[in-house]
Every structure is written in C-alpha cells, then in structure tokens.
C-alpha cells in the first residue's frame, strides 16, 4: 500500500489539465474605440492650439483664440466618429456581419420593395414627428444646455428627412426581411384594420424613445465640456495636484461623452450598429431614467448625497502627497469608466442591445462602468465628512449615496434581465461569473457561486429583433 501512493500521484500528474473556457468573442473590436480616441484628441489639440497652428501655416488668424465654440464642439464629435466608422467598415468589415440583416448580393427590383419603403417612411417620419412634438411641448428642452441640442436638431432635421428617402429605398432592396418594426408602425398608421405585429411596433417605439431621450441629453453636454478643456490655461491646470486631477478627470469624461454621442447617432444597420432590441422591462426604464435629467434623483434631487459636503480637494487641502494619491486613484477609476464606453465603439447606448461586448474592462467584470462610477463617487465625495450638520448630516449623506449605489446595482440587474434573452450574453455571463476577476472575488468573499440576484428574462415580453 505504501508503494501505491507515488504511482497514484504520478498518474494524477499525468492527467490532462482541462483548460478554462475561452472568453466569448466581442461584437466590437478594440480598434474602433482607439481610433475614435485618436481622432478626438487630435482635434482637441488642433482646437486648443489653433492660433499657433495658423501662424505656423501662415494663416491670418487675427485676434481669434482657440476654437472653443459650439460649432467646433460639433466638429469634435465628427472627428471622433468618422475614424470609428472608417475602421468599422474597412478594417472590421462590419457591414458583412449576418447580424445586419442585409444580403449585399440581393438586388430586388425597385417595384418589389417600393410599397414597403413608402410604408416605412411613413412610420419613420411619424416617429420623428412624435419626438419633435415632445421636444416642442416640453419647455425643459428649450432651456439651459438643451437649447443647443434643439437648435442643432432643428437645423439638421430637413436634411434627415431628405436623406431618409434614398436611404430607405436603397436599403430595403437589400434587407433580408425589410418588414421590421418601422414597417409595422407605418402599416398601422396608413392601413387601419390590417394585421400588424404589435410587439415589433413596441420595439420600434422603445428604440426611438431611447434614441430621442439620450441623443438630446448627450448633445446638450458636449459644448460646455469641450469648451472648458480647450480654453483652460495650463498654468491653472498645473497649479496644484487637485486642479490637475480635475482636469484629467474632465478630459476622460470628454472621451466618454463624445464616443457615447457618436453611438446614439449611428444606430444604422449597414454599420451593424442598429438597436437589435430595446429593453422591454419597465423596471429597467425607471432605474435608468432616474439617473438623468429631468428625472434625476441625485444632484439636487431627493438622493443628493452632497448636502453640506465637500469633495476630496477640500478635505485634503495642504497635503500634496495625499492629493496626488487621491487624484491618481480617481483618474484611474474614471479612465476605467471611459474605457468601458470606448469598448462599445459606435454601439454605445443605454437600455438597448446592440451586440455583446466582452473585451476591454468587460473582461474583468460585467459592469465596469457602474463599478468605476460608484467607487469614484464614494472616494471623491467622501460623504461621511461634512462642513455643517455634524454626524447626523454625514450619516444622511452616507445613506443617500448607498441608495444611489443600490439604484445602479438594480440598473445592472435589469440590463442583465434584458440581455440574458440572447444566448451570446448567456455565454458571456457564465464565462464572467467563472473567470472574470471581479465576479470571482465577490464569489470568494460571499461563498456564492452565483450572485444573490439574477433576473431571468420573461418569455412573454422578450426581445423582438
């Protein structure tokens, strides 16, 4: 018996090791976000040093300073978006993906799809009309930063109407199934009593509700963020570690905002960036919308966790070493947040499924943006420290920020409930739970192989692609 132990050990050592399952392939390549970042930073430098560039090129720039106006901010979005489109088409060749629903070898005669296209145009224009009605009715959209969004959309609307006609006529000849939700909605409008797919109409309206709500919001915050970074004197940025950290954080948020704005604009099938499904669960919409104006519960709302508070720059003032350390941590977390947006390339969007992302920070956790954002708030706001009100106010701020983090936890779960309807996300979810560092750490700390909460999709209201 004593001799059998070495034999069994040798046999065990010779047993083949079962490799860990490979991470599922991401729907987007890392290159898309990287070229978008390169285009944005290049334009940002050009805008900031425009007088110097003009002088170098022998151009009379007069007394004009950096290109910091709203039109330049729009150009910065283009500088970010165009390289991503070119990379997607010429490098990744996304237009060839089966998920586009397009067969490029298909050339139906015009007469075969003309009725379909006209019906879809009726549905599309009616949808735009509904969005315009909401914009025009709600005074909120014509005040403050939103006024820029409305003025911009007002200028481009006639061109969108004009371009939509040849685009629809061209695309429907190549679509494998052109009778989508837009067609169903148009048919419901112009052919009352005819059978239509109500679930497809619901998907169409939800998708455009997402696009209408968030596109206006993203466009509204582009100019201010861009102008601040272009015009701030570098001497002021380098004055102390706190201001340097704030500048770096704002730069990273600029990246996030621009790539997200491009994502909301480019929901196009030929780029495989269309909205496959919009989240059909009401709880998901509530969880998302309370994080954005005008429904926001945080800044100035009932869950404002900064009353009588101050940020890290106040509490660490005079301690440069701690300011550098704190700033570095916050910049790193914000970089993860922006990286998560970059990973989507031209497909970023809330409340939608536009392809499963598995690379970049999504190789570490299923919700890197939410993890990074909430850690940034806790570390940056230091809610347990207040300038007035004592421990009662501090305790209140801690509880309120805890509730905010709870909202983001629930938001993550409702997003999973939607995406778990896709087998590709199920594969990624299972891989991440077993292999990604953050879920593995949480499982080790809690002793649970699966999260305490996992919301399964409801087949009765499931996605309609």
Coordinates of C-alpha atoms in Angstrom, one line a residue:
X1 CA 0.0 0.0 0.0
X2 CA 2.9 2.3 0.8
X3 CA 4.2 1.9 -2.8
X4 CA 0.8 2.8 -4.4
X5 CA 0.8 6.5 -3.4
X6 CA 3.6 7.6 -5.7
X7 CA 2.0 5.7 -8.5
X8 CA -1.3 7.4 -8.0
X9 CA 0.5 10.8 -7.7
X10 CA 2.3 10.2 -10.9
X11 CA -1.0 9.2 -12.6
X12 CA -2.7 12.3 -11.3
X13 CA 0.2 14.5 -12.6
X14 CA -0.1 12.9 -16.0
X15 CA -3.9 13.6 -16.3
X16 CA -4.6 16.3 -18.9
X17 CA -5.5 19.7 -17.5
X18 CA -8.8 20.9 -18.6
X19 CA -8.3 24.4 -20.0
X20 CA -10.6 27.2 -18.8
X21 CA -13.3 28.2 -21.3
X22 CA -12.3 31.0 -23.7
X23 CA -13.8 34.4 -23.3
X24 CA -16.6 34.7 -25.9
X25 CA -15.8 36.9 -28.8
X26 CA -16.7 40.6 -28.5
X27 CA -19.1 42.1 -31.1
X28 CA -16.8 45.1 -31.4
X29 CA -13.0 45.2 -31.9
X30 CA -10.8 47.3 -29.6
X31 CA -9.5 49.2 -32.6
X32 CA -12.8 51.1 -33.1
X33 CA -12.7 52.9 -29.8
X34 CA -8.9 53.6 -30.1
X35 CA -9.2 55.3 -33.5
X36 CA -12.1 57.4 -32.1
X37 CA -10.0 58.4 -29.2
X38 CA -7.1 59.3 -31.5
X39 CA -9.4 61.4 -33.7
X40 CA -10.9 63.2 -30.8
X41 CA -7.5 64.0 -29.1
X42 CA -6.0 65.2 -32.4
X43 CA -8.9 67.6 -32.9
X44 CA -8.8 68.7 -29.3
X45 CA -5.1 69.7 -29.8
X46 CA -5.9 71.5 -33.0
X47 CA -8.7 73.4 -31.4
X48 CA -6.7 74.4 -28.4
X49 CA -3.6 75.5 -30.3
X50 CA -5.5 76.9 -33.4
X51 CA -3.7 80.3 -33.2
X52 CA -0.3 78.6 -33.1
X53 CA -1.2 76.2 -35.9
X54 CA -2.5 79.1 -38.0
X55 CA 0.7 81.1 -37.5
X56 CA 2.8 78.0 -38.5
X57 CA 0.8 77.6 -41.7
X58 CA 0.9 81.3 -42.5
X59 CA -2.8 81.8 -42.0
X60 CA -4.0 85.2 -40.7
X61 CA -5.9 84.2 -37.5
X62 CA -6.4 87.7 -36.3
X63 CA -7.3 88.1 -32.7
X64 CA -9.3 84.9 -32.6
X65 CA -8.3 82.4 -29.8
X66 CA -8.8 78.7 -29.6
X67 CA -11.7 77.0 -31.5
X68 CA -13.9 76.6 -28.4
X69 CA -17.4 77.5 -29.8
X70 CA -20.3 75.1 -30.2
X71 CA -19.7 74.5 -33.9
X72 CA -16.2 73.4 -33.0
X73 CA -17.6 71.1 -30.4
X74 CA -19.8 69.5 -33.1
X75 CA -16.7 69.1 -35.3
X76 CA -15.0 67.3 -32.4
X77 CA -17.8 64.8 -32.4
X78 CA -17.3 64.3 -36.1
X79 CA -13.5 63.9 -35.6
X80 CA -14.3 61.2 -33.1
X81 CA -17.0 59.4 -35.1
X82 CA -15.6 59.4 -38.7
X83 CA -12.5 57.3 -37.8
X84 CA -14.6 54.8 -36.0
X85 CA -16.9 54.4 -39.0
X86 CA -14.0 54.0 -41.3
X87 CA -12.3 51.4 -39.1
X88 CA -15.6 49.6 -38.7
X89 CA -16.2 49.4 -42.5
X90 CA -12.7 49.0 -43.9
X91 CA -11.0 47.0 -41.1
X92 CA -13.6 45.1 -39.2
X93 CA -16.0 45.0 -42.3
X94 CA -19.0 45.1 -40.0
X95 CA -21.3 45.6 -43.0
X96 CA -20.7 41.9 -43.9
X97 CA -21.9 40.6 -40.5
X98 CA -25.0 38.4 -40.7
X99 CA -26.5 40.4 -37.8
X100 CA -27.0 43.4 -40.1
X101 CA -29.9 41.5 -41.7
X102 CA -28.5 42.7 -45.1
X103 CA -27.7 40.4 -48.1
X104 CA -25.4 42.6 -50.2
X105 CA -25.8 40.2 -53.1
X106 CA -29.6 40.8 -53.1
X107 CA -30.9 43.3 -55.6
X108 CA -34.7 43.2 -55.6
X109 CA -36.4 45.2 -58.3
X110 CA -37.5 48.7 -57.2
X111 CA -41.2 47.8 -57.7
X112 CA -40.9 44.9 -55.3
X113 CA -39.9 47.0 -52.3
X114 CA -41.3 50.4 -53.2
X115 CA -44.5 49.9 -51.2
X116 CA -42.6 48.6 -48.2
X117 CA -40.2 51.6 -48.3
X118 CA -43.0 54.1 -48.5
X119 CA -44.8 52.4 -45.6
X120 CA -41.5 52.5 -43.6
X121 CA -41.0 56.2 -44.4
X122 CA -44.5 56.9 -43.1
X123 CA -43.6 55.1 -39.9
X124 CA -40.2 56.7 -39.6
X125 CA -41.5 60.3 -40.2
X126 CA -44.4 59.8 -37.8
X127 CA -41.9 58.6 -35.2
X128 CA -39.8 61.7 -35.7
X129 CA -42.9 63.8 -35.6
X130 CA -43.8 62.3 -32.2
X131 CA -40.3 63.0 -30.9
X132 CA -40.4 66.6 -32.3
X133 CA -43.8 67.1 -30.6
X134 CA -42.4 66.0 -27.2
X135 CA -39.4 68.3 -27.7
X136 CA -41.6 71.2 -28.7
X137 CA -44.1 70.7 -25.9
X138 CA -41.7 70.3 -23.0
X139 CA -40.3 73.7 -22.1
X140 CA -37.4 71.8 -20.4
X141 CA -35.9 71.1 -23.8
X142 CA -35.6 74.8 -24.7
X143 CA -33.8 75.9 -21.6
X144 CA -30.1 75.8 -20.5
X145 CA -27.8 73.4 -22.3
X146 CA -30.7 71.7 -24.0
X147 CA -31.3 74.8 -26.2
X148 CA -28.1 73.9 -28.1
X149 CA -29.4 70.4 -28.8
X150 CA -32.8 71.7 -30.0
X151 CA -31.2 74.3 -32.3
X152 CA -28.8 71.7 -33.8
X153 CA -31.6 69.1 -34.4
X154 CA -33.8 71.9 -35.9
X155 CA -31.0 72.6 -38.4
X156 CA -30.3 69.0 -39.4
X157 CA -34.0 67.8 -39.4
X158 CA -34.7 68.9 -43.1
X159 CA -31.6 67.1 -44.2
X160 CA -32.5 63.9 -42.3
X161 CA -35.9 64.0 -43.9
X162 CA -34.3 64.4 -47.4
X163 CA -31.7 61.7 -46.9
X164 CA -34.1 59.2 -45.4
X165 CA -35.9 58.7 -48.7
X166 CA -33.0 57.4 -50.9
X167 CA -31.5 55.6 -47.8
X168 CA -34.7 53.6 -47.2
X169 CA -35.2 52.9 -50.9
X170 CA -31.6 51.7 -51.2
X171 CA -31.6 49.6 -48.0
X172 CA -34.9 47.8 -48.4
X173 CA -33.8 46.2 -51.7
X174 CA -31.0 44.5 -49.8
X175 CA -32.7 43.7 -46.5
X176 CA -33.4 40.0 -46.0
X177 CA -36.6 41.0 -44.2
X178 CA -37.5 44.6 -44.6
X179 CA -40.8 44.4 -42.8
X180 CA -39.5 45.4 -39.4
X181 CA -41.0 47.4 -36.6
X182 CA -40.8 50.6 -38.6
X183 CA -42.8 49.0 -41.4
X184 CA -45.3 47.6 -38.9
X185 CA -45.8 51.0 -37.4
X186 CA -46.2 52.7 -40.8
X187 CA -48.7 50.0 -41.8
X188 CA -50.7 50.5 -38.6
X189 CA -50.9 54.2 -39.5
X190 CA -51.8 54.1 -43.2
X191 CA -53.7 50.9 -43.4
X192 CA -56.1 50.8 -40.4
X193 CA -57.5 47.3 -39.7
X194 CA -54.7 45.5 -41.4
X195 CA -52.9 42.9 -39.3
X196 CA -49.7 44.2 -37.8
X197 CA -47.1 42.8 -35.3
X198 CA -47.7 44.8 -32.1
X199 CA -44.6 43.6 -30.4
X200 CA -42.5 44.8 -33.3
X201 CA -44.2 48.2 -33.1
X202 CA -43.4 48.3 -29.4
X203 CA -39.8 47.5 -30.1
X204 CA -39.6 50.3 -32.7
X205 CA -41.1 52.9 -30.4
X206 CA -38.9 51.9 -27.4
X207 CA -35.8 52.1 -29.6
X208 CA -36.6 55.5 -30.8
X209 CA -37.6 56.6 -27.3
X210 CA -34.1 55.7 -26.2
X211 CA -32.5 57.5 -29.1
X212 CA -34.7 60.6 -28.7
X213 CA -34.2 61.0 -25.0
X214 CA -30.4 60.3 -24.8
X215 CA -29.3 61.9 -28.0
X216 CA -30.7 65.2 -26.9
X217 CA -29.0 64.8 -23.5
X218 CA -25.6 63.9 -24.9
X219 CA -25.6 66.7 -27.4
X220 CA -26.5 69.2 -24.7
X221 CA -23.4 68.5 -22.6
X222 CA -20.9 68.3 -25.5
X223 CA -20.2 72.1 -26.0
X224 CA -19.6 73.0 -22.3
X225 CA -17.2 70.2 -21.6
X226 CA -15.3 70.7 -24.8
X227 CA -15.0 74.5 -24.4
X228 CA -13.7 74.2 -20.8
X229 CA -10.9 71.8 -21.8
X230 CA -9.9 73.9 -24.9
X231 CA -9.7 77.2 -23.0
X232 CA -8.4 76.4 -19.5
X233 CA -4.9 77.8 -19.1
X234 CA -2.4 75.0 -18.5
X235 CA -0.8 77.1 -15.7
X236 CA -4.0 76.8 -13.9
X237 CA -4.2 73.1 -14.5
X238 CA -0.7 72.6 -13.1
X239 CA -1.2 75.0 -10.1
X240 CA -1.8 72.1 -7.7
X241 CA -2.5 68.4 -7.7
X242 CA -6.2 68.9 -7.1
X243 CA -6.7 71.0 -10.3
X244 CA -4.5 68.6 -12.3
X245 CA -6.7 65.7 -11.2
X246 CA -9.9 67.6 -12.0
X247 CA -8.5 68.4 -15.5
X248 CA -7.6 64.8 -16.2
X249 CA -11.0 63.6 -15.0
X250 CA -12.8 66.1 -17.2
X251 CA -10.7 65.0 -20.2
X252 CA -11.7 61.4 -19.6
X253 CA -15.3 62.4 -19.3
X254 CA -14.9 64.3 -22.6
X255 CA -13.9 61.0 -24.2
X256 CA -16.9 59.2 -22.7
X257 CA -19.3 61.9 -23.8
X258 CA -18.1 62.0 -27.4
X259 CA -18.0 58.3 -28.0
X260 CA -21.4 57.9 -26.4
X261 CA -22.8 60.7 -28.5
X262 CA -21.5 59.0 -31.7
X263 CA -23.1 55.8 -30.5
X264 CA -26.5 57.3 -30.1
X265 CA -26.4 58.9 -33.5
X266 CA -25.1 56.0 -35.6
X267 CA -27.8 53.4 -35.0
X268 CA -27.5 52.1 -38.6
X269 CA -27.9 48.6 -40.0
X270 CA -25.2 48.9 -42.6
X271 CA -22.8 49.5 -39.7
X272 CA -24.2 46.6 -37.7
X273 CA -24.8 49.3 -35.0
X274 CA -28.6 49.2 -35.1
X275 CA -30.7 48.6 -32.0
X276 CA -31.4 44.9 -32.0
X277 CA -33.7 45.2 -29.1
X278 CA -34.7 47.9 -26.7
X279 CA -35.2 46.9 -23.0
X280 CA -38.9 45.8 -22.7
X281 CA -39.0 45.9 -18.9
X282 CA -40.5 48.9 -17.1
X283 CA -38.3 48.5 -14.1
X284 CA -35.2 49.0 -16.3
X285 CA -36.5 52.3 -17.7
X286 CA -37.2 53.6 -14.2
X287 CA -33.8 52.5 -12.9
X288 CA -32.1 54.2 -15.9
X289 CA -34.1 57.4 -16.2
X290 CA -33.7 58.4 -12.5
X291 CA -30.0 58.8 -13.2
X292 CA -30.6 61.5 -15.9
X293 CA -32.3 64.9 -16.0
X294 CA -35.1 65.8 -15.8
X295 CA -35.9 62.7 -13.7
X296 CA -32.6 62.6 -11.9
X297 CA -32.7 61.8 -8.2
X298 CA -29.1 62.6 -7.3
X299 CA -27.7 66.1 -7.9
X300 CA -30.2 68.5 -6.4
X301 CA -32.8 65.7 -6.1
X302 CA -34.1 63.7 -3.1
X303 CA -31.0 61.5 -3.2
X304 CA -28.5 64.4 -3.2
X305 CA -25.7 63.0 -1.0
X306 CA -23.6 66.2 -1.1
X307 CA -25.6 68.5 1.1
X308 CA -23.1 70.3 3.5
X309 CA -20.5 68.1 1.9
X310 CA -17.2 68.9 0.1
X311 CA -15.0 66.9 -2.2
X312 CA -11.5 65.4 -1.8
X313 CA -9.8 68.7 -2.7
X314 CA -11.4 70.4 0.4
X315 CA -10.6 67.7 2.9
X316 CA -7.0 67.0 1.7
X317 CA -6.0 70.6 1.1
X318 CA -2.5 71.3 2.1
X319 CA -1.5 67.7 1.9
X320 CA 0.0 67.4 -1.6
X321 CA 1.1 63.8 -1.2
X322 CA -2.4 62.7 -0.4
X323 CA -3.9 64.9 -3.1
X324 CA -1.6 63.2 -5.7
X325 CA -2.6 59.8 -4.4
X326 CA -6.3 60.6 -4.2
X327 CA -6.3 62.2 -7.6
X328 CA -4.4 59.3 -9.2
X329 CA -7.0 56.8 -7.9
X330 CA -9.9 58.9 -9.1
X331 CA -8.3 59.4 -12.5
X332 CA -7.7 55.6 -12.8
X333 CA -11.3 54.9 -11.9
X334 CA -12.6 57.5 -14.4
X335 CA -10.3 56.0 -17.0
X336 CA -11.9 52.6 -16.5
X337 CA -15.3 54.3 -16.9
X338 CA -14.3 55.9 -20.2
X339 CA -12.6 52.7 -21.3
X340 CA -15.9 50.9 -20.8
X341 CA -17.6 53.4 -23.2
X342 CA -14.8 53.2 -25.7
X343 CA -15.2 49.4 -25.7
X344 CA -18.6 49.9 -27.4
X345 CA -17.2 51.8 -30.3
X346 CA -20.1 53.2 -32.3
X347 CA -22.6 51.0 -30.4
X348 CA -22.9 52.7 -27.0
X349 CA -26.4 53.1 -25.8
X350 CA -28.4 52.8 -22.6
X351 CA -31.4 50.4 -22.4
X352 CA -30.6 48.6 -25.7
X353 CA -28.9 45.5 -27.1
X354 CA -26.6 46.4 -30.0
X355 CA -24.2 43.4 -29.7
X356 CA -22.4 41.8 -26.7
X357 CA -19.2 43.4 -25.6
X358 CA -16.7 41.1 -23.9
X359 CA -13.3 42.8 -24.4
X360 CA -11.5 45.6 -22.5
X361 CA -12.8 46.2 -19.0
X362 CA -15.7 43.8 -19.7
X363 CA -13.1 41.0 -19.4
X364 CA -12.8 41.9 -15.7
X365 CA -16.5 42.5 -14.7
X366 CA -19.9 42.6 -16.4
X367 CA -20.5 46.2 -15.3
X368 CA -17.1 48.0 -15.3
X369 CA -18.7 51.5 -15.8
X370 CA -21.1 51.2 -12.9
X371 CA -18.4 49.8 -10.6
X372 CA -15.9 52.5 -11.5
X373 CA -18.5 55.3 -11.3
X374 CA -19.8 54.4 -7.9
X375 CA -16.3 54.0 -6.5
X376 CA -15.4 57.4 -7.9
X377 CA -18.4 58.9 -6.0
X378 CA -17.5 57.3 -2.7
X379 CA -13.8 58.2 -2.9
X380 CA -14.3 61.6 -4.4
X381 CA -17.3 62.9 -2.4
X382 CA -16.3 61.4 1.0
X383 CA -19.9 61.6 2.1
X384 CA -19.0 60.7 5.8
X385 CA -17.3 64.2 6.1
X386 CA -19.4 67.3 6.2
X387 CA -18.9 71.0 6.7
X388 CA -22.0 71.5 8.8
X389 CA -24.7 69.4 10.5
X390 CA -22.4 67.1 12.3
X391 CA -22.7 63.3 12.3
X392 CA -26.4 63.4 11.5
X393 CA -25.8 65.1 8.2
X394 CA -22.8 62.8 7.5
X395 CA -24.9 59.7 8.2
X396 CA -27.7 61.0 6.0
X397 CA -25.2 61.5 3.1
X398 CA -23.8 58.1 3.5
X399 CA -27.2 56.5 3.4
X400 CA -28.2 58.5 0.4
X401 CA -25.1 57.6 -1.6
X402 CA -25.7 54.0 -0.5
X403 CA -29.2 54.3 -2.1
X404 CA -27.6 55.7 -5.3
X405 CA -25.3 52.7 -5.5
X406 CA -28.3 50.5 -4.9
X407 CA -30.0 52.1 -7.9
X408 CA -27.0 51.3 -10.1
X409 CA -27.0 47.7 -8.8
X410 CA -30.6 47.3 -9.7
X411 CA -30.0 49.0 -13.0
X412 CA -27.3 46.5 -13.8
X413 CA -29.6 43.6 -12.9
X414 CA -32.4 44.9 -15.1
X415 CA -30.0 45.3 -18.0
X416 CA -28.9 41.7 -17.5
X417 CA -32.6 40.6 -17.5
X418 CA -32.9 42.1 -20.9
X419 CA -29.6 40.8 -22.4
X420 CA -30.0 37.3 -21.0
X421 CA -32.6 36.7 -23.7
X422 CA -29.6 36.5 -26.1
X423 CA -27.6 33.2 -25.9
X424 CA -24.5 35.2 -26.7
X425 CA -24.9 37.1 -23.5
X426 CA -25.7 33.9 -21.5
X427 CA -22.3 32.5 -22.7
X428 CA -20.6 35.7 -21.6
X429 CA -22.4 35.9 -18.3
X430 CA -21.4 32.3 -17.5
X431 CA -17.8 32.9 -18.5
X432 CA -17.6 36.1 -16.5
X433 CA -19.1 34.5 -13.4
X434 CA -16.5 31.7 -13.5
X435 CA -13.4 33.5 -15.0
X436 CA -13.6 37.3 -14.7
X437 CA -11.7 38.7 -11.7
X438 CA -14.4 40.8 -10.0
X439 CA -17.2 38.2 -10.0
X440 CA -14.7 35.6 -8.8
X441 CA -13.6 37.8 -6.0
X442 CA -17.2 38.5 -5.0
X443 CA -18.0 34.8 -5.1
X444 CA -15.0 34.0 -2.9
X445 CA -15.9 36.7 -0.4
X446 CA -19.6 35.7 -0.2
X447 CA -19.2 32.0 -0.7
X448 CA -21.8 32.1 -3.5
X449 CA -21.1 30.5 -6.9
X450 CA -23.9 32.7 -8.3
X451 CA -25.0 36.2 -7.4
X452 CA -27.7 36.7 -4.8
X453 CA -29.9 38.3 -7.5
X454 CA -30.2 37.2 -11.1
X455 CA -33.3 38.3 -13.1
X456 CA -34.3 35.9 -15.8
X457 CA -35.9 37.2 -18.9
X458 CA -39.6 36.9 -19.3
X459 CA -40.5 35.0 -22.5
X460 CA -43.9 36.8 -22.6
X461 CA -42.3 40.2 -23.2
X462 CA -39.0 39.0 -24.6
X463 CA -36.9 40.8 -27.2
X464 CA -38.1 41.3 -30.8
X465 CA -35.1 41.6 -33.1

